[in-house]
């Protein structure tokens, strides 16, 4: 924490205003899901598809090449948003085009997720269950693949009715074969108002003036921009990769920075205290 007193102040204020005023806005990949396990990287929702058996060897190679080219750009602290945005659109568009050529079946999604190495962060059960029990809305705003992340949460038995997801959803034809992705395209750096055409959701939530925001990327900081009435906001950032290089910027932008922490313990502790 750069400013522990400030953090203490926000948490007290969230507690004082009560659970009825609280909403949680969270990123999915590498925030609710694990970054690594046993020294190995865990997959993002895109990687789950990229690595699955339904993709040809040639397709896998092309998707991996894209990842190796664009991921360093995504996390490069020395490039501006203006530089990154068009390149992210390029990455997502090229990856989605490749995936759409692979004849992926809607009916295969559950199996693809089951066979993957994805893991939710330790403490996920308490996190999802606490929010559900206390009727706290959880808004998951993801530049990943909506169908995949929903299936991950479903298979973990924590897809409760308080969850609302905005993400990139697959578009299947009448035979259930993937033919593209629905618009608008959401990438790391447009997770803001511009892609939330259903601001109705936020209007419904305008009474929820306390926000806990969870993210792992600098792009996640704008996820709450659509909320009109913000009284208290606590931003918690998971710093997973290139920790030394990114620490300064993360500490400037997030109220709490969790370095290489594969658990939801801090978030759960704060929730337990507020409830
Ligand atoms: O849920 P979240 O917004 O974190 O999802 C975006 C993540 O997916 C990014 O961190 C990015 O590195 C990753 N990604 C990927 N393959 C792609 C596009 C994005 O692994 N083709
Ligand atoms: Mg993420």
Short mmCIF file of C-alpha atoms and ligand atoms in Angstrom, two decimals:
data_model
loop_
_atom_site.label_atom_id
_atom_site.label_comp_id
_atom_site.label_asym_id
_atom_site.label_seq_id
_atom_site.Cartn_x
_atom_site.Cartn_y
_atom_site.Cartn_z
CA UNK A 1 0.00 0.00 0.00
CA UNK A 2 1.27 3.44 -0.80
CA UNK A 3 -1.12 5.02 1.71
CA UNK A 4 -2.34 2.66 4.45
CA UNK A 5 -4.30 5.42 6.22
CA UNK A 6 -6.27 6.09 3.07
CA UNK A 7 -7.01 2.36 2.72
CA UNK A 8 -8.11 2.16 6.35
CA UNK A 9 -10.39 5.17 5.77
CA UNK A 10 -12.09 3.66 2.69
CA UNK A 11 -12.63 0.28 4.38
CA UNK A 12 -14.18 1.96 7.45
CA UNK A 13 -16.42 4.02 5.23
CA UNK A 14 -17.53 0.94 3.24
CA UNK A 15 -18.33 -0.84 6.52
CA UNK A 16 -20.18 2.16 7.88
CA UNK A 17 -22.34 2.57 4.75
CA UNK A 18 -23.29 -1.09 4.98
CA UNK A 19 -23.54 -4.15 2.78
CA UNK A 20 -26.65 -2.81 1.01
CA UNK A 21 -24.51 -0.11 -0.59
CA UNK A 22 -21.78 -2.47 -1.81
CA UNK A 23 -21.00 -3.87 -5.26
CA UNK A 24 -17.90 -5.70 -6.47
CA UNK A 25 -16.49 -5.13 -9.96
CA UNK A 26 -13.89 -7.67 -11.03
CA UNK A 27 -11.72 -8.70 -13.93
CA UNK A 28 -11.64 -12.45 -14.61
CA UNK A 29 -8.42 -13.80 -16.15
CA UNK A 30 -5.46 -13.68 -13.77
CA UNK A 31 -7.62 -11.90 -11.16
CA UNK A 32 -10.28 -14.45 -10.20
CA UNK A 33 -8.30 -17.18 -11.96
CA UNK A 34 -4.76 -18.13 -10.98
CA UNK A 35 -1.71 -16.79 -12.79
CA UNK A 36 0.47 -19.76 -11.91
CA UNK A 37 0.54 -23.08 -10.10
CA UNK A 38 3.53 -25.28 -9.25
CA UNK A 39 5.86 -23.01 -11.20
CA UNK A 40 3.73 -23.18 -14.33
CA UNK A 41 1.54 -20.53 -15.95
CA UNK A 42 -2.19 -21.14 -15.78
CA UNK A 43 -4.25 -20.49 -18.91
CA UNK A 44 -6.43 -17.46 -19.63
CA UNK A 45 -9.89 -18.13 -21.06
CA UNK A 46 -8.42 -17.58 -24.55
CA UNK A 47 -5.49 -19.94 -23.82
CA UNK A 48 -7.97 -22.66 -22.81
CA UNK A 49 -9.30 -22.65 -26.37
CA UNK A 50 -5.84 -22.14 -27.94
CA UNK A 51 -4.44 -25.23 -26.17
CA UNK A 52 -7.46 -27.49 -26.55
CA UNK A 53 -7.59 -30.68 -28.57
CA UNK A 54 -10.07 -29.21 -31.04
CA UNK A 55 -7.43 -26.84 -32.48
CA UNK A 56 -5.15 -28.16 -35.26
CA UNK A 57 -1.36 -28.17 -34.68
CA UNK A 58 -0.98 -25.40 -37.27
CA UNK A 59 -3.72 -23.35 -35.55
CA UNK A 60 -2.04 -23.80 -32.16
CA UNK A 61 1.28 -22.58 -33.56
CA UNK A 62 -0.31 -19.49 -35.09
CA UNK A 63 -2.17 -18.64 -31.86
CA UNK A 64 1.04 -19.10 -29.82
CA UNK A 65 2.95 -16.84 -32.22
CA UNK A 66 0.32 -14.13 -31.69
CA UNK A 67 0.60 -14.50 -27.89
CA UNK A 68 4.40 -14.25 -27.97
CA UNK A 69 4.26 -11.16 -30.16
CA UNK A 70 1.43 -9.22 -28.51
CA UNK A 71 1.55 -10.15 -24.79
CA UNK A 72 4.86 -8.25 -24.17
CA UNK A 73 3.23 -5.23 -25.82
CA UNK A 74 0.12 -5.58 -23.61
CA UNK A 75 2.15 -5.37 -20.40
CA UNK A 76 4.91 -2.99 -21.59
CA UNK A 77 5.01 -0.15 -19.04
CA UNK A 78 6.86 2.08 -21.50
CA UNK A 79 4.18 2.21 -24.19
CA UNK A 80 1.23 4.59 -24.11
CA UNK A 81 -2.44 3.56 -24.29
CA UNK A 82 -2.67 5.25 -27.68
CA UNK A 83 0.09 2.97 -28.95
CA UNK A 84 -1.33 -0.16 -27.32
CA UNK A 85 -5.03 0.09 -28.22
CA UNK A 86 -4.82 -0.50 -32.00
CA UNK A 87 -2.36 -3.34 -31.40
CA UNK A 88 -4.70 -5.00 -28.89
CA UNK A 89 -7.59 -4.75 -31.39
CA UNK A 90 -5.25 -6.38 -33.92
CA UNK A 91 -4.35 -9.22 -31.50
CA UNK A 92 -7.95 -9.99 -30.46
CA UNK A 93 -9.20 -9.76 -34.07
CA UNK A 94 -6.50 -12.07 -35.44
CA UNK A 95 -6.95 -14.57 -32.59
CA UNK A 96 -10.75 -14.58 -32.95
CA UNK A 97 -10.42 -15.05 -36.73
CA UNK A 98 -8.10 -18.03 -36.24
CA UNK A 99 -10.40 -19.58 -33.62
CA UNK A 100 -13.39 -19.10 -35.93
CA UNK A 101 -11.69 -21.20 -38.62
CA UNK A 102 -11.39 -24.19 -36.28
CA UNK A 103 -14.95 -25.53 -36.34
CA UNK A 104 -15.27 -25.34 -32.56
CA UNK A 105 -18.60 -26.77 -31.38
CA UNK A 106 -20.78 -25.14 -28.74
CA UNK A 107 -21.36 -28.62 -27.37
CA UNK A 108 -17.60 -29.09 -26.79
CA UNK A 109 -17.09 -26.07 -24.51
CA UNK A 110 -17.79 -27.88 -21.24
CA UNK A 111 -15.34 -30.67 -22.11
CA UNK A 112 -12.68 -28.18 -23.27
CA UNK A 113 -12.89 -26.40 -19.90
CA UNK A 114 -12.90 -29.70 -17.98
CA UNK A 115 -9.68 -30.84 -19.72
CA UNK A 116 -7.89 -27.50 -19.21
CA UNK A 117 -5.44 -26.53 -16.48
CA UNK A 118 -7.44 -23.50 -15.38
CA UNK A 119 -7.75 -22.85 -11.64
CA UNK A 120 -9.60 -20.22 -9.66
CA UNK A 121 -7.58 -18.44 -6.99
CA UNK A 122 -7.44 -20.09 -3.56
CA UNK A 123 -10.33 -18.88 -1.43
CA UNK A 124 -12.70 -18.56 -4.39
CA UNK A 125 -15.46 -20.50 -2.62
CA UNK A 126 -15.57 -18.10 0.30
CA UNK A 127 -15.39 -15.11 -2.07
CA UNK A 128 -18.30 -16.13 -4.31
CA UNK A 129 -20.40 -17.51 -1.43
CA UNK A 130 -19.99 -14.45 0.82
CA UNK A 131 -21.09 -12.11 -1.95
CA UNK A 132 -24.05 -14.33 -2.81
CA UNK A 133 -25.20 -14.75 0.79
CA UNK A 134 -25.04 -11.02 1.41
CA UNK A 135 -26.79 -10.11 -1.87
CA UNK A 136 -23.81 -8.13 -3.12
CA UNK A 137 -23.82 -7.79 -6.93
CA UNK A 138 -20.67 -9.10 -8.61
CA UNK A 139 -19.97 -7.60 -12.01
CA UNK A 140 -17.35 -9.54 -13.98
CA UNK A 141 -15.91 -7.39 -16.76
CA UNK A 142 -13.61 -9.46 -18.92
CA UNK A 143 -11.65 -9.11 -22.14
CA UNK A 144 -11.49 -12.92 -22.16
CA UNK A 145 -14.08 -15.31 -23.62
CA UNK A 146 -17.46 -15.09 -21.89
CA UNK A 147 -18.64 -18.62 -22.73
CA UNK A 148 -15.42 -20.09 -21.32
CA UNK A 149 -15.29 -18.08 -18.11
CA UNK A 150 -18.97 -18.73 -17.38
CA UNK A 151 -18.30 -22.45 -17.79
CA UNK A 152 -15.32 -22.25 -15.41
CA UNK A 153 -17.45 -20.60 -12.75
CA UNK A 154 -20.29 -23.06 -13.38
CA UNK A 155 -18.02 -26.11 -13.06
CA UNK A 156 -16.71 -24.66 -9.78
CA UNK A 157 -20.36 -24.54 -8.57
CA UNK A 158 -20.22 -20.82 -7.75
CA UNK A 159 -22.21 -19.28 -10.62
CA UNK A 160 -24.77 -17.61 -8.35
CA UNK A 161 -27.57 -15.26 -9.48
CA UNK A 162 -25.79 -12.15 -8.11
CA UNK A 163 -23.24 -12.44 -10.95
CA UNK A 164 -23.42 -10.38 -14.14
CA UNK A 165 -20.83 -10.85 -16.91
CA UNK A 166 -19.76 -8.56 -19.74
CA UNK A 167 -17.20 -10.18 -22.01
CA UNK A 168 -16.49 -11.42 -25.56
CA UNK A 169 -19.16 -14.00 -26.35
CA UNK A 170 -18.88 -16.60 -29.08
CA UNK A 171 -21.29 -16.54 -32.00
CA UNK A 172 -22.39 -20.00 -33.15
CA UNK A 173 -24.29 -20.82 -36.35
CA UNK A 174 -27.48 -22.92 -36.42
CA UNK A 175 -25.40 -26.10 -36.36
CA UNK A 176 -23.62 -24.97 -33.20
CA UNK A 177 -20.31 -24.27 -34.99
CA UNK A 178 -18.29 -21.19 -34.01
CA UNK A 179 -18.48 -18.57 -36.74
CA UNK A 180 -17.19 -15.49 -34.95
CA UNK A 181 -17.46 -13.37 -31.83
CA UNK A 182 -20.20 -10.97 -30.87
CA UNK A 183 -19.53 -7.26 -30.77
CA UNK A 184 -18.35 -5.01 -29.22
CA UNK A 185 -14.84 -6.40 -29.01
CA UNK A 186 -13.48 -6.02 -25.50
CA UNK A 187 -9.70 -5.90 -25.10
CA UNK A 188 -7.46 -5.03 -22.16
CA UNK A 189 -7.62 -1.28 -22.69
CA UNK A 190 -11.25 -0.53 -23.55
CA UNK A 191 -12.79 -1.94 -20.36
CA UNK A 192 -14.80 1.21 -19.73
CA UNK A 193 -18.06 2.92 -20.60
CA UNK A 194 -17.53 2.69 -24.35
CA UNK A 195 -18.31 -1.04 -24.44
CA UNK A 196 -21.07 -1.02 -21.83
CA UNK A 197 -24.09 -0.28 -24.00
CA UNK A 198 -26.20 -1.83 -21.24
CA UNK A 199 -25.51 0.98 -18.77
CA UNK A 200 -29.01 0.11 -17.57
CA UNK A 201 -27.24 -2.44 -15.42
CA UNK A 202 -25.28 0.32 -13.76
CA UNK A 203 -28.38 2.48 -13.42
CA UNK A 204 -30.05 -0.34 -11.52
CA UNK A 205 -27.00 -0.32 -9.30
CA UNK A 206 -26.81 3.43 -8.81
CA UNK A 207 -27.67 2.98 -5.14
CA UNK A 208 -24.58 0.78 -4.68
CA UNK A 209 -22.19 3.62 -3.96
CA UNK A 210 -19.42 1.55 -2.37
CA UNK A 211 -17.21 -0.35 -4.81
CA UNK A 212 -14.50 -2.92 -4.41
CA UNK A 213 -12.64 -3.19 -7.72
CA UNK A 214 -10.37 -6.17 -8.46
CA UNK A 215 -7.97 -6.32 -11.38
CA UNK A 216 -4.55 -7.43 -12.54
CA UNK A 217 -3.89 -5.04 -15.39
CA UNK A 218 -3.61 -1.27 -15.63
CA UNK A 219 -6.55 -1.54 -18.05
CA UNK A 220 -8.80 -2.85 -15.27
CA UNK A 221 -8.75 0.49 -13.44
CA UNK A 222 -11.42 1.98 -15.72
CA UNK A 223 -13.93 -0.87 -15.23
CA UNK A 224 -15.97 1.24 -12.77
CA UNK A 225 -16.20 4.30 -15.05
CA UNK A 226 -19.83 3.50 -15.89
CA UNK A 227 -20.94 3.83 -12.28
CA UNK A 228 -22.49 7.26 -11.85
CA UNK A 229 -22.59 7.41 -8.06
CA UNK A 230 -19.34 6.46 -6.40
CA UNK A 231 -18.83 7.31 -2.76
CA UNK A 232 -16.20 4.80 -1.69
CA UNK A 233 -13.95 2.88 -4.04
CA UNK A 234 -11.25 0.43 -2.99
CA UNK A 235 -9.02 -0.75 -5.84
CA UNK A 236 -7.15 -3.99 -5.28
CA UNK A 237 -4.55 -5.02 -7.87
CA UNK A 238 -2.94 -8.40 -8.38
CA UNK A 239 0.59 -7.86 -9.64
CA UNK A 240 1.47 -11.20 -11.23
CA UNK A 241 4.20 -10.64 -13.78
CA UNK A 242 7.38 -8.52 -14.01
CA UNK A 243 6.78 -7.41 -10.44
CA UNK A 244 9.84 -5.17 -9.94
CA UNK A 245 9.28 -3.35 -13.21
CA UNK A 246 5.60 -2.66 -12.53
CA UNK A 247 5.54 -2.04 -8.77
CA UNK A 248 5.79 1.78 -8.96
CA UNK A 249 2.93 2.23 -11.40
CA UNK A 250 0.68 -0.29 -9.62
CA UNK A 251 1.22 1.36 -6.24
CA UNK A 252 0.30 4.73 -7.78
CA UNK A 253 -2.95 3.36 -9.25
CA UNK A 254 -4.21 0.59 -6.96
CA UNK A 255 -4.90 1.19 -3.24
CA UNK A 256 -3.67 -2.30 -2.37
CA UNK A 257 -1.19 -4.22 -4.52
CA UNK A 258 -0.86 -7.97 -4.01
CA UNK A 259 2.43 -9.26 -5.37
CA UNK A 260 2.50 -12.86 -6.60
CA UNK A 261 -0.40 -13.71 -4.29
CA UNK A 262 -2.41 -16.61 -5.72
CA UNK A 263 -5.15 -16.28 -3.11
CA UNK A 264 -8.26 -14.19 -2.52
CA UNK A 265 -7.40 -14.05 1.20
CA UNK A 266 -6.97 -10.27 1.42
CA UNK A 267 -10.23 -9.64 -0.43
CA UNK A 268 -12.05 -12.23 1.71
CA UNK A 269 -10.67 -10.66 4.89
CA UNK A 270 -11.89 -7.22 3.88
CA UNK A 271 -15.32 -8.63 2.95
CA UNK A 272 -15.58 -10.53 6.25
CA UNK A 273 -14.75 -7.32 8.11
CA UNK A 274 -17.29 -5.25 6.18
CA UNK A 275 -20.17 -7.73 6.53
O1 LIG B 1 -10.37 -11.27 -18.23
P1 LIG B 1 -9.29 -10.38 -18.75
O2 LIG B 1 -9.80 -9.03 -19.09
O3 LIG B 1 -8.11 -10.36 -17.83
O4 LIG B 1 -8.81 -11.09 -20.13
C1 LIG B 1 -7.79 -10.63 -20.94
C2 LIG B 1 -6.54 -11.47 -20.82
O5 LIG B 1 -6.50 -12.45 -21.86
C3 LIG B 1 -5.32 -10.59 -21.03
O6 LIG B 1 -4.55 -10.59 -19.87
C4 LIG B 1 -4.56 -11.19 -22.21
O7 LIG B 1 -3.18 -11.36 -21.93
C5 LIG B 1 -5.21 -12.53 -22.43
N1 LIG B 1 -5.35 -12.87 -23.87
C6 LIG B 1 -4.95 -14.13 -24.32
N2 LIG B 1 -5.12 -14.47 -25.64
C7 LIG B 1 -5.67 -13.59 -26.51
C8 LIG B 1 -6.10 -12.33 -26.06
C9 LIG B 1 -5.92 -12.01 -24.72
O8 LIG B 1 -4.45 -14.92 -23.52
N3 LIG B 1 -5.84 -13.95 -27.77
MG1 LIG B 2 -6.88 -9.98 -16.24
#
